[in-house]
Amino acid sequence: MALLVPRIGCGSDVAETAPAPQNPATPMQAEVAAEPEPQFVAPTRRDRIGRIWAPVLINGKGPFRLVLDTGATHSAVTAGTAQALGVTPSATEQMLLHGVTGSAAVPTIIVEHLVIGELDLKSQRVAIVASALGGADGVLGTEGLLDKRITIEFHSDRITIARSRMERAGFRFVTVPFKLVNGLPVAEAQIGGVLTRAIIDTGGESTIGNLALREALVRRRQKEVTLADGIIGITLDVQAGSRINAPPIVLGGLALQGVGVTTGDLEIFKEWRMTKTPVLLIGMDVLGLFDTLIIDYRRKELQARFASGS
């Protein structure tokens, strides 16, 4: 039986040879909200390529370091994590894993409990992925989080996950509305005057665009200096791309300048049927510039604040 996973780990992951650590240096700390609702507050850190790690208990073991990936609709773990859990992957119950650069049928395991502080995501089947996760033990996808509010405070290395109460943005925050498209947060953006769909991708190292975006930018700017680039996806397939210095990116009330974008004829855009119009995956090279980043799934809103003086 093959299970189709729309996407797991959309970012341009870089293969690592070092083994994934099983005991994070920062232990999990949980706080209970004033009302009896699940809430998770824990120290976090960014891996060596800028993505966000959250400490997660799996089947009562861990915590394991999982990359928080708003561009992944399902969670996944590495083979080393499955071994640490004492669970044998099933080769007969497979998932079709779609990454940025290719697809692969991968074995799976059943996870009885995936606990993030007070949040307990019940039994689910998760994919086994290659260790191309920058040292993390897996990917934390968005299943079970679509009524939640995720707050990432980069200045204090803290992540909070709680039920959304439809809170408005605070002082000095800029808001960006988004729509959920197949579980992915998609905002409207403009790049050099080109209308673009922008997917918020906390699991991606870098910002990536499709060929339609590159062609639209070339038509508007006439000349474009590009550098050859390569992208390694979570399936370890490699695809060629071209890196450009993009014109200012306007995202809601945000204006981002000096962003490098790698564009290419990537498999993930074909899988999503997003090849005809410009599409951008905004990765941690951009999202990590903020002091605080809030993703409120119920409000369908990104709330961001730059550091003082930025």
mmCIF file of N, CA and C in Angstrom, residues 8-20 47-49 51 53 67 69 77-80 97 101 128-139 203-205 231-238:
data_model
loop_
_atom_site.group_PDB
_atom_site.id
_atom_site.type_symbol
_atom_site.label_atom_id
_atom_site.label_comp_id
_atom_site.label_asym_id
_atom_site.label_seq_id
_atom_site.Cartn_x
_atom_site.Cartn_y
_atom_site.Cartn_z
ATOM 1 N N ILE A 8 6.850 16.433 2.173
ATOM 2 C CA ILE A 8 7.565 16.354 3.434
ATOM 3 C C ILE A 8 8.914 17.005 3.223
ATOM 4 N N GLY A 9 9.247 18.026 4.049
ATOM 5 C CA GLY A 9 10.557 18.657 3.974
ATOM 6 C C GLY A 9 10.810 19.324 2.652
ATOM 7 N N CYS A 10 10.154 20.458 2.429
ATOM 8 C CA CYS A 10 10.261 21.082 1.107
ATOM 9 C C CYS A 10 11.563 21.815 0.903
ATOM 10 N N GLY A 11 12.300 22.070 1.961
ATOM 11 C CA GLY A 11 13.501 22.883 1.845
ATOM 12 C C GLY A 11 14.612 22.197 1.091
ATOM 13 N N SER A 12 15.603 22.947 0.693
ATOM 14 C CA SER A 12 16.758 22.395 -0.007
ATOM 15 C C SER A 12 17.732 21.871 1.025
ATOM 16 N N ASP A 13 17.460 20.632 1.486
ATOM 17 C CA ASP A 13 18.233 20.076 2.584
ATOM 18 C C ASP A 13 19.630 19.689 2.134
ATOM 19 N N VAL A 14 20.590 19.824 3.008
ATOM 20 C CA VAL A 14 21.975 19.508 2.715
ATOM 21 C C VAL A 14 22.359 18.253 3.475
ATOM 22 N N ALA A 15 22.899 17.265 2.782
ATOM 23 C CA ALA A 15 23.253 16.021 3.438
ATOM 24 C C ALA A 15 24.368 16.243 4.447
ATOM 25 N N GLU A 16 24.256 15.550 5.602
ATOM 26 C CA GLU A 16 25.259 15.650 6.650
ATOM 27 C C GLU A 16 25.827 14.257 6.909
ATOM 28 N N THR A 17 27.091 14.181 7.211
ATOM 29 C CA THR A 17 27.698 12.899 7.520
ATOM 30 C C THR A 17 27.734 12.635 9.009
ATOM 31 N N ALA A 18 27.611 13.678 9.829
ATOM 32 C CA ALA A 18 27.639 13.488 11.276
ATOM 33 C C ALA A 18 26.351 12.843 11.732
ATOM 34 N N PRO A 19 26.382 11.900 12.728
ATOM 35 C CA PRO A 19 25.166 11.267 13.214
ATOM 36 C C PRO A 19 24.277 12.264 13.933
ATOM 37 N N ALA A 20 22.974 12.047 13.839
ATOM 38 C CA ALA A 20 22.023 12.941 14.496
ATOM 39 C C ALA A 20 22.083 12.735 15.997
ATOM 40 N N ASP A 47 19.476 25.028 13.561
ATOM 41 C CA ASP A 47 20.559 24.135 13.168
ATOM 42 C C ASP A 47 21.590 24.907 12.356
ATOM 43 N N ARG A 48 22.579 24.202 11.858
ATOM 44 C CA ARG A 48 23.695 24.882 11.210
ATOM 45 C C ARG A 48 23.316 25.511 9.874
ATOM 46 N N ILE A 49 22.110 25.229 9.391
ATOM 47 C CA ILE A 49 21.657 25.919 8.188
ATOM 48 C C ILE A 49 20.417 26.761 8.473
ATOM 49 N N ARG A 51 17.496 26.375 10.305
ATOM 50 C CA ARG A 51 16.125 25.946 10.556
ATOM 51 C C ARG A 51 15.871 25.770 12.054
ATOM 52 N N TRP A 53 14.686 23.908 15.397
ATOM 53 C CA TRP A 53 14.524 22.607 16.030
ATOM 54 C C TRP A 53 13.555 22.732 17.189
ATOM 55 N N VAL A 67 12.767 19.224 13.053
ATOM 56 C CA VAL A 67 12.709 20.504 12.353
ATOM 57 C C VAL A 67 11.253 20.910 12.195
ATOM 58 N N ASP A 69 8.519 22.398 10.315
ATOM 59 C CA ASP A 69 8.438 22.630 8.871
ATOM 60 C C ASP A 69 7.003 22.966 8.475
ATOM 61 N N VAL A 77 10.655 10.914 10.468
ATOM 62 C CA VAL A 77 11.823 10.724 11.321
ATOM 63 C C VAL A 77 12.910 10.013 10.524
ATOM 64 N N THR A 78 14.123 10.100 11.007
ATOM 65 C CA THR A 78 15.228 9.399 10.358
ATOM 66 C C THR A 78 15.238 7.935 10.790
ATOM 67 N N ALA A 79 16.000 7.139 10.052
ATOM 68 C CA ALA A 79 16.130 5.719 10.404
ATOM 69 C C ALA A 79 16.767 5.560 11.782
ATOM 70 N N GLY A 80 17.709 6.456 12.118
ATOM 71 C CA GLY A 80 18.339 6.403 13.430
ATOM 72 C C GLY A 80 17.353 6.655 14.554
ATOM 73 N N LEU A 97 7.050 9.854 -0.952
ATOM 74 C CA LEU A 97 7.608 11.078 -0.399
ATOM 75 C C LEU A 97 7.962 12.048 -1.522
ATOM 76 N N THR A 101 13.286 18.101 -5.018
ATOM 77 C CA THR A 101 14.001 17.685 -6.225
ATOM 78 C C THR A 101 13.576 16.328 -6.773
ATOM 79 N N ILE A 128 10.019 7.393 6.983
ATOM 80 C CA ILE A 128 11.436 7.300 7.341
ATOM 81 C C ILE A 128 12.229 7.986 6.243
ATOM 82 N N VAL A 129 12.997 9.011 6.612
ATOM 83 C CA VAL A 129 13.710 9.802 5.616
ATOM 84 C C VAL A 129 15.209 9.637 5.781
ATOM 85 N N ALA A 130 15.928 10.014 4.738
ATOM 86 C CA ALA A 130 17.387 10.010 4.796
ATOM 87 C C ALA A 130 17.853 11.059 5.798
ATOM 88 N N SER A 131 19.087 10.936 6.233
ATOM 89 C CA SER A 131 19.608 11.845 7.266
ATOM 90 C C SER A 131 20.086 13.162 6.660
ATOM 91 N N ALA A 132 19.277 13.724 5.755
ATOM 92 C CA ALA A 132 19.639 14.989 5.122
ATOM 93 C C ALA A 132 18.930 16.132 5.823
ATOM 94 N N LEU A 133 19.038 16.162 7.154
ATOM 95 C CA LEU A 133 18.256 17.099 7.948
ATOM 96 C C LEU A 133 19.132 18.002 8.801
ATOM 97 N N GLY A 134 20.366 18.197 8.415
ATOM 98 C CA GLY A 134 21.220 19.130 9.136
ATOM 99 C C GLY A 134 21.487 18.722 10.569
ATOM 100 N N GLY A 135 21.420 17.428 10.895
ATOM 101 C CA GLY A 135 21.669 16.960 12.249
ATOM 102 C C GLY A 135 20.421 16.727 13.061
ATOM 103 N N ALA A 136 19.231 17.048 12.527
ATOM 104 C CA ALA A 136 17.985 16.834 13.260
ATOM 105 C C ALA A 136 17.557 15.374 13.182
ATOM 106 N N ASP A 137 16.589 15.015 14.039
ATOM 107 C CA ASP A 137 16.116 13.633 14.110
ATOM 108 C C ASP A 137 14.870 13.393 13.273
ATOM 109 N N GLY A 138 14.346 14.442 12.661
ATOM 110 C CA GLY A 138 13.147 14.281 11.856
ATOM 111 C C GLY A 138 12.532 15.621 11.532
ATOM 112 N N VAL A 139 11.310 15.561 11.026
ATOM 113 C CA VAL A 139 10.564 16.742 10.607
ATOM 114 C C VAL A 139 9.231 16.759 11.338
ATOM 115 N N GLY A 203 10.912 24.929 6.928
ATOM 116 C CA GLY A 203 11.791 23.773 6.780
ATOM 117 C C GLY A 203 12.829 23.940 5.697
ATOM 118 N N GLY A 204 12.784 25.057 4.982
ATOM 119 C CA GLY A 204 13.711 25.271 3.876
ATOM 120 C C GLY A 204 14.885 26.128 4.287
ATOM 121 N N GLU A 205 16.064 25.733 3.877
ATOM 122 C CA GLU A 205 17.267 26.514 4.164
ATOM 123 C C GLU A 205 17.247 27.825 3.397
ATOM 124 N N ILE A 231 20.586 22.078 -6.058
ATOM 125 C CA ILE A 231 19.690 21.885 -4.923
ATOM 126 C C ILE A 231 19.629 20.399 -4.609
ATOM 127 N N ILE A 232 19.859 20.061 -3.334
ATOM 128 C CA ILE A 232 19.731 18.685 -2.864
ATOM 129 C C ILE A 232 18.474 18.608 -2.016
ATOM 130 N N GLY A 233 17.534 17.752 -2.399
ATOM 131 C CA GLY A 233 16.286 17.626 -1.661
ATOM 132 C C GLY A 233 16.349 16.541 -0.613
ATOM 133 N N ILE A 234 15.235 16.355 0.085
ATOM 134 C CA ILE A 234 15.178 15.385 1.159
ATOM 135 C C ILE A 234 15.274 13.955 0.638
ATOM 136 N N THR A 235 14.956 13.748 -0.652
ATOM 137 C CA THR A 235 15.111 12.425 -1.257
ATOM 138 C C THR A 235 16.534 12.197 -1.768
ATOM 139 N N LEU A 236 17.406 13.196 -1.582
ATOM 140 C CA LEU A 236 18.815 13.175 -2.008
ATOM 141 C C LEU A 236 18.994 13.291 -3.512
ATOM 142 N N ASP A 237 17.903 13.509 -4.245
ATOM 143 C CA ASP A 237 18.037 13.833 -5.664
ATOM 144 C C ASP A 237 18.606 15.245 -5.792
ATOM 145 N N VAL A 238 19.372 15.469 -6.856
ATOM 146 C CA VAL A 238 19.995 16.773 -7.082
ATOM 147 C C VAL A 238 19.442 17.367 -8.374
#
